GROMACS .gro file of C-alpha atoms in nm:
model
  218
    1UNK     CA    1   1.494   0.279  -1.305
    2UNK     CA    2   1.713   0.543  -1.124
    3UNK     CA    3   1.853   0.396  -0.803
    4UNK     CA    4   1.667   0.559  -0.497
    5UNK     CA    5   1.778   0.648  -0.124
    6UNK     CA    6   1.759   0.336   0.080
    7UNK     CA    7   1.603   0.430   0.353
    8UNK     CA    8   1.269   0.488   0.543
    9UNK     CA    9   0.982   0.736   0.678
   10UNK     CA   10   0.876   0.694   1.003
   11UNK     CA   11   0.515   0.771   1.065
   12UNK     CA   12   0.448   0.620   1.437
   13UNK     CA   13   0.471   0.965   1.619
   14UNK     CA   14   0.399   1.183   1.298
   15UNK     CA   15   0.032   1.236   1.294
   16UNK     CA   16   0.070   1.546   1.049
   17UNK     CA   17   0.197   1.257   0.750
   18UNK     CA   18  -0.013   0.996   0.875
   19UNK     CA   19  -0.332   1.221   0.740
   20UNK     CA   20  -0.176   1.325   0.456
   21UNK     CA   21  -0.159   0.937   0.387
   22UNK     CA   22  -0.520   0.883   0.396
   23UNK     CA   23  -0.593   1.007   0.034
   24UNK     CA   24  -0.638   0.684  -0.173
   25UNK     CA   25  -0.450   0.872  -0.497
   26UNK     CA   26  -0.165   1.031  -0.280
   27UNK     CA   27  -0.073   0.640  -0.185
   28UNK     CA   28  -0.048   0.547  -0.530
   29UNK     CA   29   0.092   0.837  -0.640
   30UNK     CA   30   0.378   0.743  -0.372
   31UNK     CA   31   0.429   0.397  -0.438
   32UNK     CA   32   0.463   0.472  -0.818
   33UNK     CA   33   0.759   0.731  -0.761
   34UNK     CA   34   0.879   0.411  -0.556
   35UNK     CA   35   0.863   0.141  -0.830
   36UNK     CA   36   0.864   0.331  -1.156
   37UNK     CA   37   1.086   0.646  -1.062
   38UNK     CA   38   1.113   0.982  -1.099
   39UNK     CA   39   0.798   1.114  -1.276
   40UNK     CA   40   0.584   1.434  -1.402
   41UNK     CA   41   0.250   1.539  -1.245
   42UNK     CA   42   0.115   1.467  -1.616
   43UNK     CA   43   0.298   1.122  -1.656
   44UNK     CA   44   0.152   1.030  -1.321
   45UNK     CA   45  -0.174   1.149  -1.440
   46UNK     CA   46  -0.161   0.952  -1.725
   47UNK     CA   47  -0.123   0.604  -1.563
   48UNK     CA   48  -0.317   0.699  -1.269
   49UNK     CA   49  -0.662   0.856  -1.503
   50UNK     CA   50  -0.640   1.127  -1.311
   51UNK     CA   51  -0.610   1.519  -1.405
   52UNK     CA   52  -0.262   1.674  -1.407
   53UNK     CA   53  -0.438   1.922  -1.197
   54UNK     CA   54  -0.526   1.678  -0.926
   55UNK     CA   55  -0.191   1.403  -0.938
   56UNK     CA   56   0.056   1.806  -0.921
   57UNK     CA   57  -0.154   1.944  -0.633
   58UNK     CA   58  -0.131   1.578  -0.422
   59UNK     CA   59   0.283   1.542  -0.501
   60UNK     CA   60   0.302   1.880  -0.354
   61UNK     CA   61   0.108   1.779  -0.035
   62UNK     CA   62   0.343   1.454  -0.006
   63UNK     CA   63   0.654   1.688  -0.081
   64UNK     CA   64   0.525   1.902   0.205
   65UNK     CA   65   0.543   1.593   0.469
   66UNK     CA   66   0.879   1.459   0.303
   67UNK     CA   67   0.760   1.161   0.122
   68UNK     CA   68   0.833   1.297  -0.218
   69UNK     CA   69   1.103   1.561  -0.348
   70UNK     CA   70   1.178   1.715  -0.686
   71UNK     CA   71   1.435   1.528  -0.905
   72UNK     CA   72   1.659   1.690  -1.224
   73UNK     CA   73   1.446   1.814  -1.440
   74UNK     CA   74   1.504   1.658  -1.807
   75UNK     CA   75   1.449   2.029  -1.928
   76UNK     CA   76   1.390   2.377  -1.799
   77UNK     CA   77   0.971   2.354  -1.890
   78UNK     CA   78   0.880   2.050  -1.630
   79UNK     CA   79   0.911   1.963  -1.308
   80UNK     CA   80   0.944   1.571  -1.171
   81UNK     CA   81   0.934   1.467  -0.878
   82UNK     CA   82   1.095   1.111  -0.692
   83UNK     CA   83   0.994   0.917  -0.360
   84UNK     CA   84   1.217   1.060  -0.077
   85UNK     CA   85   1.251   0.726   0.087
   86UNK     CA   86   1.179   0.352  -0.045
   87UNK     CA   87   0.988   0.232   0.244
   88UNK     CA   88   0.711   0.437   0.473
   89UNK     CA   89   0.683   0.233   0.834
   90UNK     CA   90   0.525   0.244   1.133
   91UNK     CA   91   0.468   0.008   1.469
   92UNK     CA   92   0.091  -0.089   1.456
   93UNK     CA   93   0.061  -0.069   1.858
   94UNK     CA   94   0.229   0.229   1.927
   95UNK     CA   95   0.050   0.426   1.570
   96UNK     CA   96  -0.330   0.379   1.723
   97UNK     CA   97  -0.265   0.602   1.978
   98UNK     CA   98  -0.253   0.871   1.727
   99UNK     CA   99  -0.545   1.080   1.558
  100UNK     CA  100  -0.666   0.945   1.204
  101UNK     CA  101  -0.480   0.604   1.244
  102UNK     CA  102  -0.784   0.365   1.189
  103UNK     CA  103  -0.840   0.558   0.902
  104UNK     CA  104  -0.489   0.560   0.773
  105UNK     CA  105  -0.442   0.199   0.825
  106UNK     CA  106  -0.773   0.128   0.625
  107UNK     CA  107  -0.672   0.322   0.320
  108UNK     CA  108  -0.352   0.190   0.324
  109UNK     CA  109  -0.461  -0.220   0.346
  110UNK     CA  110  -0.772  -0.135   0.062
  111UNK     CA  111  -0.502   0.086  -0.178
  112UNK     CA  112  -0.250  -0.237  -0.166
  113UNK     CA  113  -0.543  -0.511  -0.232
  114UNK     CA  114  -0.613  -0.301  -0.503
  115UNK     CA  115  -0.245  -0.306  -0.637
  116UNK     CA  116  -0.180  -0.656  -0.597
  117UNK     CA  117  -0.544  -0.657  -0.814
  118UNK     CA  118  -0.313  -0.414  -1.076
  119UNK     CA  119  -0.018  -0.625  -1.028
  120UNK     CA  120  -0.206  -0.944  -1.121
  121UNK     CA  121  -0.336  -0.762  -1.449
  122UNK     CA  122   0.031  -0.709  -1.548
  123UNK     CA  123   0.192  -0.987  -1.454
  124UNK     CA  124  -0.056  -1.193  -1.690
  125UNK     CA  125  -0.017  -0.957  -1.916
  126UNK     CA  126   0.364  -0.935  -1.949
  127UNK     CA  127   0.365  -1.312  -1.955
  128UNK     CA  128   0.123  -1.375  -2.237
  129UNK     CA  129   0.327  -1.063  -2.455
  130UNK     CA  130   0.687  -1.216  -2.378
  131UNK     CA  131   0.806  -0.949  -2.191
  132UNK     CA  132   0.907  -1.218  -1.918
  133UNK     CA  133   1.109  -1.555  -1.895
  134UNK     CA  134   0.873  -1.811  -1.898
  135UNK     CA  135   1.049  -1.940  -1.590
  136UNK     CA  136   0.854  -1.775  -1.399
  137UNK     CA  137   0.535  -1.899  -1.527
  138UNK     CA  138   0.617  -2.185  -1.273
  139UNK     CA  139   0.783  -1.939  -1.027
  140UNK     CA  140   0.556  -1.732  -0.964
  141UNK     CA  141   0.257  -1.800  -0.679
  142UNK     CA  142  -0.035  -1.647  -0.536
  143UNK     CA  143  -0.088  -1.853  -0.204
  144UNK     CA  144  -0.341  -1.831   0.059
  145UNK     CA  145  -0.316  -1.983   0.416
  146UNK     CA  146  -0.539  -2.024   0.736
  147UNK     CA  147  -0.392  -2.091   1.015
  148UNK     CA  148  -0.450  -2.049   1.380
  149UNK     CA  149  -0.188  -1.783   1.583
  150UNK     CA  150  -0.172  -1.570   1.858
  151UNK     CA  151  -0.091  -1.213   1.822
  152UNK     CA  152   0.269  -1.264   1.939
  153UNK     CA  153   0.330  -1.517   1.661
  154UNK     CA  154   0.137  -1.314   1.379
  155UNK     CA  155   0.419  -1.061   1.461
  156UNK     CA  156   0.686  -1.307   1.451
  157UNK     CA  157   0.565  -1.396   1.148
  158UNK     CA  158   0.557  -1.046   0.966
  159UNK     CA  159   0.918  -1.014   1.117
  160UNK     CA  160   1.055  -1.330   0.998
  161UNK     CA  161   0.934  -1.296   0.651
  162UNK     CA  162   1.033  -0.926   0.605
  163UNK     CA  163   1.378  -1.068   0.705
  164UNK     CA  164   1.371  -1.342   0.422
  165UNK     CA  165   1.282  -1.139   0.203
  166UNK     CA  166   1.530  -0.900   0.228
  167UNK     CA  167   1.781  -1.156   0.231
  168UNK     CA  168   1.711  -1.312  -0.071
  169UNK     CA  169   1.726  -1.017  -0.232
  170UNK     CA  170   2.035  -0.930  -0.101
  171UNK     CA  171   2.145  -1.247  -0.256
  172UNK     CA  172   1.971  -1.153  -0.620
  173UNK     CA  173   2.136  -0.791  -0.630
  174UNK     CA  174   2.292  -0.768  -0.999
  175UNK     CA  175   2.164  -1.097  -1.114
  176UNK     CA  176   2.035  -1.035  -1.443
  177UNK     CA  177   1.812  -1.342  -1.409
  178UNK     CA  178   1.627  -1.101  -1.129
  179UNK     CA  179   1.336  -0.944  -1.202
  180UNK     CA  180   1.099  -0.686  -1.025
  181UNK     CA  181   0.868  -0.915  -0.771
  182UNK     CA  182   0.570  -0.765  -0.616
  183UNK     CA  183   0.519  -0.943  -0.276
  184UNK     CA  184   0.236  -0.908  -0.079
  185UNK     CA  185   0.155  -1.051   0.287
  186UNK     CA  186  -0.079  -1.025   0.538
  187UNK     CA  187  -0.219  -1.158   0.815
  188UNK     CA  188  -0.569  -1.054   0.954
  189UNK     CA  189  -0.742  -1.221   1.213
  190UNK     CA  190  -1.086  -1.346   1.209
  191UNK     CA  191  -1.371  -1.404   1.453
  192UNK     CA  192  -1.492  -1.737   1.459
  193UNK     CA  193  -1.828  -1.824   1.339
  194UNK     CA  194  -2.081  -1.988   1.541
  195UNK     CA  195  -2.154  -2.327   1.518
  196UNK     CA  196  -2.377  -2.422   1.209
  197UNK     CA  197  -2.710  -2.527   1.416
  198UNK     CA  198  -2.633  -2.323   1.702
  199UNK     CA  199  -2.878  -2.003   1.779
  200UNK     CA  200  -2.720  -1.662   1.751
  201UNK     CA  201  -2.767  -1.488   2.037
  202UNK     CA  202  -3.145  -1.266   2.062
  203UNK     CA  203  -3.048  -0.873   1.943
  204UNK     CA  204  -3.152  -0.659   2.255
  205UNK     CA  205  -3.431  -0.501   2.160
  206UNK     CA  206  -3.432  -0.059   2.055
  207UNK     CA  207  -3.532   0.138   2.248
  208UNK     CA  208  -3.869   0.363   2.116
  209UNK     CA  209  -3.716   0.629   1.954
  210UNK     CA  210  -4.086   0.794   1.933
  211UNK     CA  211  -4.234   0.930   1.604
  212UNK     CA  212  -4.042   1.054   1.320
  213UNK     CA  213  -3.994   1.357   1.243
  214UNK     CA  214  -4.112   1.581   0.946
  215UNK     CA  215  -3.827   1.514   0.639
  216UNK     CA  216  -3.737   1.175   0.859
  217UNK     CA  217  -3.809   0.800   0.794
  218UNK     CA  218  -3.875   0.622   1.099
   0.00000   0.00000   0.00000
């Protein structure tokens, strides 16, 4: 895969991009430029299912807010595009105090349970065709933790493992034992339960909304 610009899109103060990021297919259409490289709106449109229609009029809304660009053409008949940046980022605290931001943070969390879903498919895939070591049968790891944190450490703990990561990978550059690794974290707070045997508390009762009206099921 082409080497591409290391470096970053900002979104915190750009409410403009942040909505254009809210379409499910333009965030996939992103992070495959990303990971696979420079593409066509039909080659895109083939891995995605989608139209070439629909994946060509979606790269030209992302090339509009600078997340994608146009790359050398193989020939003079198409047109490919490439991601503009390798990493889109934004401070969670300071992004909800701008318009569409619950919405762009929910599409954004569902699109990359659904790609660690995809990832899954291939990496068991890959394995069982030979396509990978079979080191990293016992490598790899799909690991789930509960523990109990306040906000402040949650952060620390995004922070510090961001850090690792890039790190180690630092340290892997050029090995040729190094392979692609899709890592995914998060860490998303739950309310606690109530106590089995304890009563939930009574739901305040409606107020009469009066009869229904015609076309209306009360």
């Amino acid at each position: 895969m082409p080497e591409q610009p290391s470096s970053r899109i900002d979104l915190t103060h750009n409410p403009a991009a942040l909505k254009a990021l809210t379409h499910p297919l333009r965030v996939r259409l992103l992070g495959l430029l990303r990971s696979e490289g420079p593409a066509t709106a039909s080659e895109l449109a083939a891995t995605t299912g989608e139209t070439s229609a629909s994946t060509s009029y979606h790269l030209r809304v992302l090339a509009r807010h600078g997340f994608v660009s146009e790359a050398p053409a193989r020939d003079a008949r198409e047109r490919r595009w490439q991601a503009a940046h390798t990493l889109t980022a934004w401070d969670n605290e300071a992004l909800l105090d701008q318009p569409g931001a619950e919405v762009f943070l929910a599409t954004t969390r569902r699109q990359q349970v659904d790609h660690l879903g995809r990832t899954l498919d291939r990496h068991e895939a890959d394995l069982a065709a030979g396509r990978l070591d079979p080191a990293w049968r016992a490598a790899a790891h799909l690991d789930d933790y509960e523990v109990r944190l306040t906000p402040a450490s949650a952060a620390e703990l995004g922070r510090e493992f961001a850090a690792r990561a890039a790190e180690l990978a630092a340290r892997d550059a050029g090995n040729p034992e190094a392979a692609r690794v899709v890592v995914v974290t998060a860490a998303l707070p739950v309310a606690d339960r109530p106590a089995r045997g304890a009563e939930a508390p009574e739901a305040p009762e409606a107020p009469d909304a009066g009869p229904a009206q015609d076309g209306e099921t009360p």
